[in-house]
Amino acid sequence: MKKLLNITLALLAAFFILSCRNDDDAVPEDVHEHDEIGKVVLTLTNKANASDVQTVNVISGEADGHLHLHSGDTYTAVLDFQIKHDDHYHSSDEIEEEKDHHFITFGPANADIVVMRAADDIVRTDGQKLGMKTEWNVNSTQETGKMNIKLIHGPSTVNQNYPSATNQLGQTTGGETDVDITVDAH
C-alpha cells in the first residue's frame, strides 16, 4: 500500500511539474504578418497636361501596358502597392505605416529620366523620402526604354540622393527586395 501511495505521489508530482512548466522556452510566434504585395499600380500624370494620365498595373511581375513618355515633359509618378485578398486587390498601408523599414529605388535603362522625390512624398524619421511619390523629368527615351522600381524591406542604410541631390534614384545597403518590377518607358 505504501508503495502504491509513493507511486501515486510521484505521478502527481510529475504531473504538477510538467503542467507548470514555463512557456518562456517555447518558440515565439511571429505576430507581425507581412502581406505579400501582388500588384503595383504606377500612375503618371503629365505636369503640363493634367489630362495626360497613364496607369500601368503590374501583377506578379507582368505589366499590362507601357508608359508613353515625351522628351522634355515632367510627370508626377505615384506608386500604389497592393495585396491580394480573395479575388481582388486593395491598397496596403503597411509601407507607409512601416516607412522606416522600407525604401524605393529607381533604375532607368535606355532612357534619360531624372527622378526627384516629391515635396509631398512620405518622409522617414531619418529625413529620407520613401519614394512613393516622385517627379520624372524625361530628357530622352529610346524605343527600348525601361524603368526598374524596387521596394526594399529592412535596408541597413538608405540614400535618397544617389547618384546626386538632383537625380534621386536612391540606393540602399542590406535588406530584402519585396518588389522588383520593370515597366517599358519610351
CSV table of C-alpha atoms in Angstrom, one decimal:
chain,number,residue,atom,x,y,z
A,1,MET,CA,0.0,0.0,0.0
A,2,LYS,CA,2.8,2.3,0.9
A,3,LYS,CA,4.4,1.6,-2.5
A,4,LEU,CA,1.2,2.5,-4.3
A,5,LEU,CA,1.0,5.7,-2.3
A,6,ASN,CA,4.6,6.6,-3.3
A,7,ILE,CA,3.9,5.9,-7.0
A,8,THR,CA,0.7,8.0,-6.9
A,9,LEU,CA,2.6,10.9,-5.2
A,10,ALA,CA,5.4,10.6,-7.7
A,11,LEU,CA,2.9,10.7,-10.6
A,12,LEU,CA,1.1,13.6,-9.1
A,13,ALA,CA,4.4,15.5,-8.6
A,14,ALA,CA,5.4,14.8,-12.2
A,15,PHE,CA,2.0,16.0,-13.5
A,16,PHE,CA,2.3,19.2,-11.5
A,17,ILE,CA,5.9,19.9,-12.6
A,18,LEU,CA,5.0,19.3,-16.3
A,19,SER,CA,1.8,21.3,-16.2
A,20,CYS,CA,3.5,24.2,-14.5
A,21,ARG,CA,6.4,24.4,-17.0
A,22,ASN,CA,7.4,27.9,-18.1
A,23,ASP,CA,6.3,28.8,-21.7
A,24,ASP,CA,9.1,31.3,-22.0
A,25,ASP,CA,11.2,28.5,-23.5
A,26,ALA,CA,8.6,28.0,-26.3
A,27,VAL,CA,9.3,29.3,-29.8
A,28,PRO,CA,7.7,32.7,-30.1
A,29,GLU,CA,5.0,33.1,-32.7
A,30,ASP,CA,5.6,35.6,-35.5
A,31,VAL,CA,3.0,38.2,-34.6
A,32,HIS,CA,3.9,40.5,-37.4
A,33,GLU,CA,2.4,39.4,-40.6
A,34,HIS,CA,3.8,40.6,-43.9
A,35,ASP,CA,1.2,40.6,-46.6
A,36,GLU,CA,2.7,39.7,-49.9
A,37,ILE,CA,2.4,42.5,-52.5
A,38,GLY,CA,0.8,41.0,-55.6
A,39,LYS,CA,0.1,44.2,-57.6
A,40,VAL,CA,1.8,47.5,-58.2
A,41,VAL,CA,-0.1,50.4,-59.7
A,42,LEU,CA,2.1,53.1,-61.3
A,43,THR,CA,0.2,56.3,-62.2
A,44,LEU,CA,2.0,59.1,-64.2
A,45,THR,CA,0.4,62.5,-64.7
A,46,ASN,CA,1.9,65.0,-67.1
A,47,LYS,CA,2.5,68.2,-65.1
A,48,ALA,CA,1.9,70.3,-68.3
A,49,ASN,CA,-1.2,68.5,-69.3
A,50,ALA,CA,-3.4,67.1,-66.4
A,51,SER,CA,-5.5,65.1,-68.9
A,52,ASP,CA,-2.4,63.1,-69.9
A,53,VAL,CA,-2.7,60.4,-67.2
A,54,GLN,CA,-1.1,56.9,-67.7
A,55,THR,CA,-1.6,53.9,-65.4
A,56,VAL,CA,0.3,50.6,-65.6
A,57,ASN,CA,-0.7,47.7,-63.4
A,58,VAL,CA,2.0,45.1,-62.7
A,59,ILE,CA,0.6,41.9,-61.4
A,60,SER,CA,3.0,39.1,-60.4
A,61,GLY,CA,5.8,40.9,-62.4
A,62,GLU,CA,3.7,41.3,-65.6
A,63,ALA,CA,2.8,44.8,-66.7
A,64,ASP,CA,-0.5,45.3,-68.5
A,65,GLY,CA,0.9,48.1,-70.7
A,66,HIS,CA,3.8,50.6,-71.1
A,67,LEU,CA,4.4,54.2,-70.5
A,68,HIS,CA,4.4,56.7,-73.4
A,69,LEU,CA,6.9,59.4,-72.3
A,70,HIS,CA,7.6,62.6,-74.1
A,71,SER,CA,11.0,64.2,-74.1
A,72,GLY,CA,11.0,67.5,-72.3
A,73,ASP,CA,8.0,66.7,-70.2
A,74,THR,CA,7.8,66.2,-66.4
A,75,TYR,CA,5.5,63.6,-64.9
A,76,THR,CA,4.2,63.1,-61.3
A,77,ALA,CA,4.6,59.4,-60.6
A,78,VAL,CA,2.6,57.7,-57.8
A,79,LEU,CA,3.1,54.1,-56.6
A,80,ASP,CA,0.4,52.1,-55.0
A,81,PHE,CA,1.5,48.7,-53.6
A,82,GLN,CA,-1.5,46.3,-53.3
A,83,ILE,CA,-2.1,43.0,-51.6
A,84,LYS,CA,-4.5,40.3,-52.9
A,85,HIS,CA,-7.5,39.5,-50.7
A,86,ASP,CA,-9.6,36.6,-52.0
A,87,ASP,CA,-10.3,37.6,-55.7
A,88,HIS,CA,-9.4,41.3,-55.6
A,89,TYR,CA,-6.6,43.6,-54.7
A,90,HIS,CA,-6.6,46.5,-52.2
A,91,SER,CA,-4.0,49.1,-51.3
A,92,SER,CA,-1.7,48.3,-48.5
A,93,ASP,CA,-1.0,50.8,-45.7
A,94,GLU,CA,1.9,48.7,-44.4
A,95,ILE,CA,4.5,50.6,-46.5
A,96,GLU,CA,3.5,53.9,-45.1
A,97,GLU,CA,2.9,52.6,-41.6
A,98,GLU,CA,6.4,51.0,-41.6
A,99,LYS,CA,8.1,53.7,-43.6
A,100,ASP,CA,11.4,53.3,-41.6
A,101,HIS,CA,11.6,49.7,-42.8
A,102,HIS,CA,11.1,50.4,-46.5
A,103,PHE,CA,12.8,52.4,-49.3
A,104,ILE,CA,12.2,52.6,-53.0
A,105,THR,CA,14.9,52.8,-55.7
A,106,PHE,CA,14.5,53.6,-59.4
A,107,GLY,CA,16.7,52.5,-62.3
A,108,PRO,CA,16.1,53.9,-65.8
A,109,ALA,CA,17.6,51.9,-68.7
A,110,ASN,CA,17.9,53.2,-72.3
A,111,ALA,CA,16.2,56.4,-71.1
A,112,ASP,CA,17.5,59.6,-69.7
A,113,ILE,CA,14.9,60.2,-66.9
A,114,VAL,CA,15.8,62.3,-63.9
A,115,VAL,CA,13.9,61.3,-60.7
A,116,MET,CA,13.2,63.7,-57.9
A,117,ARG,CA,11.3,62.6,-54.7
A,118,ALA,CA,8.3,64.9,-54.5
A,119,ALA,CA,7.9,67.5,-51.8
A,120,ASP,CA,4.8,65.7,-50.5
A,121,ASP,CA,6.4,62.2,-50.5
A,122,ILE,CA,6.4,60.2,-47.3
A,123,VAL,CA,9.4,61.1,-45.2
A,124,ARG,CA,11.1,58.5,-43.0
A,125,THR,CA,12.2,59.5,-39.5
A,126,ASP,CA,15.8,59.7,-40.8
A,127,GLY,CA,14.7,62.5,-43.1
A,128,GLN,CA,15.0,60.4,-46.3
A,129,LYS,CA,12.0,60.4,-48.6
A,130,LEU,CA,10.5,57.0,-49.2
A,131,GLY,CA,9.8,57.3,-53.0
A,132,MET,CA,6.1,56.6,-53.1
A,133,LYS,CA,5.6,59.9,-55.0
A,134,THR,CA,8.2,61.2,-57.4
A,135,GLU,CA,8.6,63.5,-60.4
A,136,TRP,CA,10.2,62.2,-63.6
A,137,ASN,CA,11.8,64.7,-65.9
A,138,VAL,CA,12.2,63.0,-69.2
A,139,ASN,CA,15.2,64.2,-71.2
A,140,SER,CA,15.0,61.4,-73.8
A,141,THR,CA,14.0,57.8,-74.2
A,142,GLN,CA,14.7,55.1,-76.7
A,143,GLU,CA,12.3,52.5,-78.1
A,144,THR,CA,13.8,50.1,-75.6
A,145,GLY,CA,13.5,52.4,-72.6
A,146,LYS,CA,12.6,50.9,-69.2
A,147,MET,CA,12.2,51.9,-65.6
A,148,ASN,CA,13.0,49.5,-62.9
A,149,ILE,CA,11.4,50.0,-59.5
A,150,LYS,CA,12.4,48.2,-56.3
A,151,LEU,CA,10.8,48.2,-52.9
A,152,ILE,CA,13.5,47.2,-50.3
A,153,HIS,CA,12.4,46.0,-46.9
A,154,GLY,CA,14.7,46.4,-43.9
A,155,PRO,CA,17.7,48.2,-45.6
A,156,SER,CA,20.7,48.9,-43.3
A,157,THR,CA,21.3,52.3,-45.0
A,158,VAL,CA,19.4,54.4,-47.5
A,159,ASN,CA,20.5,57.3,-49.6
A,160,GLN,CA,17.8,59.3,-51.5
A,161,ASN,CA,20.4,61.5,-53.1
A,162,TYR,CA,22.1,58.7,-55.1
A,163,PRO,CA,23.5,59.4,-57.7
A,164,SER,CA,23.0,63.1,-56.8
A,165,ALA,CA,20.7,65.6,-55.0
A,166,THR,CA,19.3,66.5,-58.4
A,167,ASN,CA,18.7,62.9,-59.5
A,168,GLN,CA,17.3,60.9,-56.6
A,169,LEU,CA,17.2,57.3,-58.0
A,170,GLY,CA,18.1,56.1,-54.5
A,171,GLN,CA,20.4,53.5,-53.1
A,172,THR,CA,20.4,51.0,-50.2
A,173,THR,CA,22.7,48.6,-48.5
A,174,GLY,CA,21.3,45.4,-47.0
A,175,GLY,CA,17.7,44.5,-46.7
A,176,GLU,CA,15.5,42.3,-48.9
A,177,THR,CA,13.7,43.1,-52.1
A,178,ASP,CA,10.0,42.9,-51.6
A,179,VAL,CA,9.1,44.2,-55.1
A,180,ASP,CA,11.2,44.3,-58.2
A,181,ILE,CA,9.3,45.4,-61.3
A,182,THR,CA,10.4,46.8,-64.7
A,183,VAL,CA,8.0,48.9,-66.9
A,184,ASP,CA,8.6,49.8,-70.5
A,185,ALA,CA,9.0,53.5,-70.7
A,186,HIS,CA,9.5,55.1,-74.1
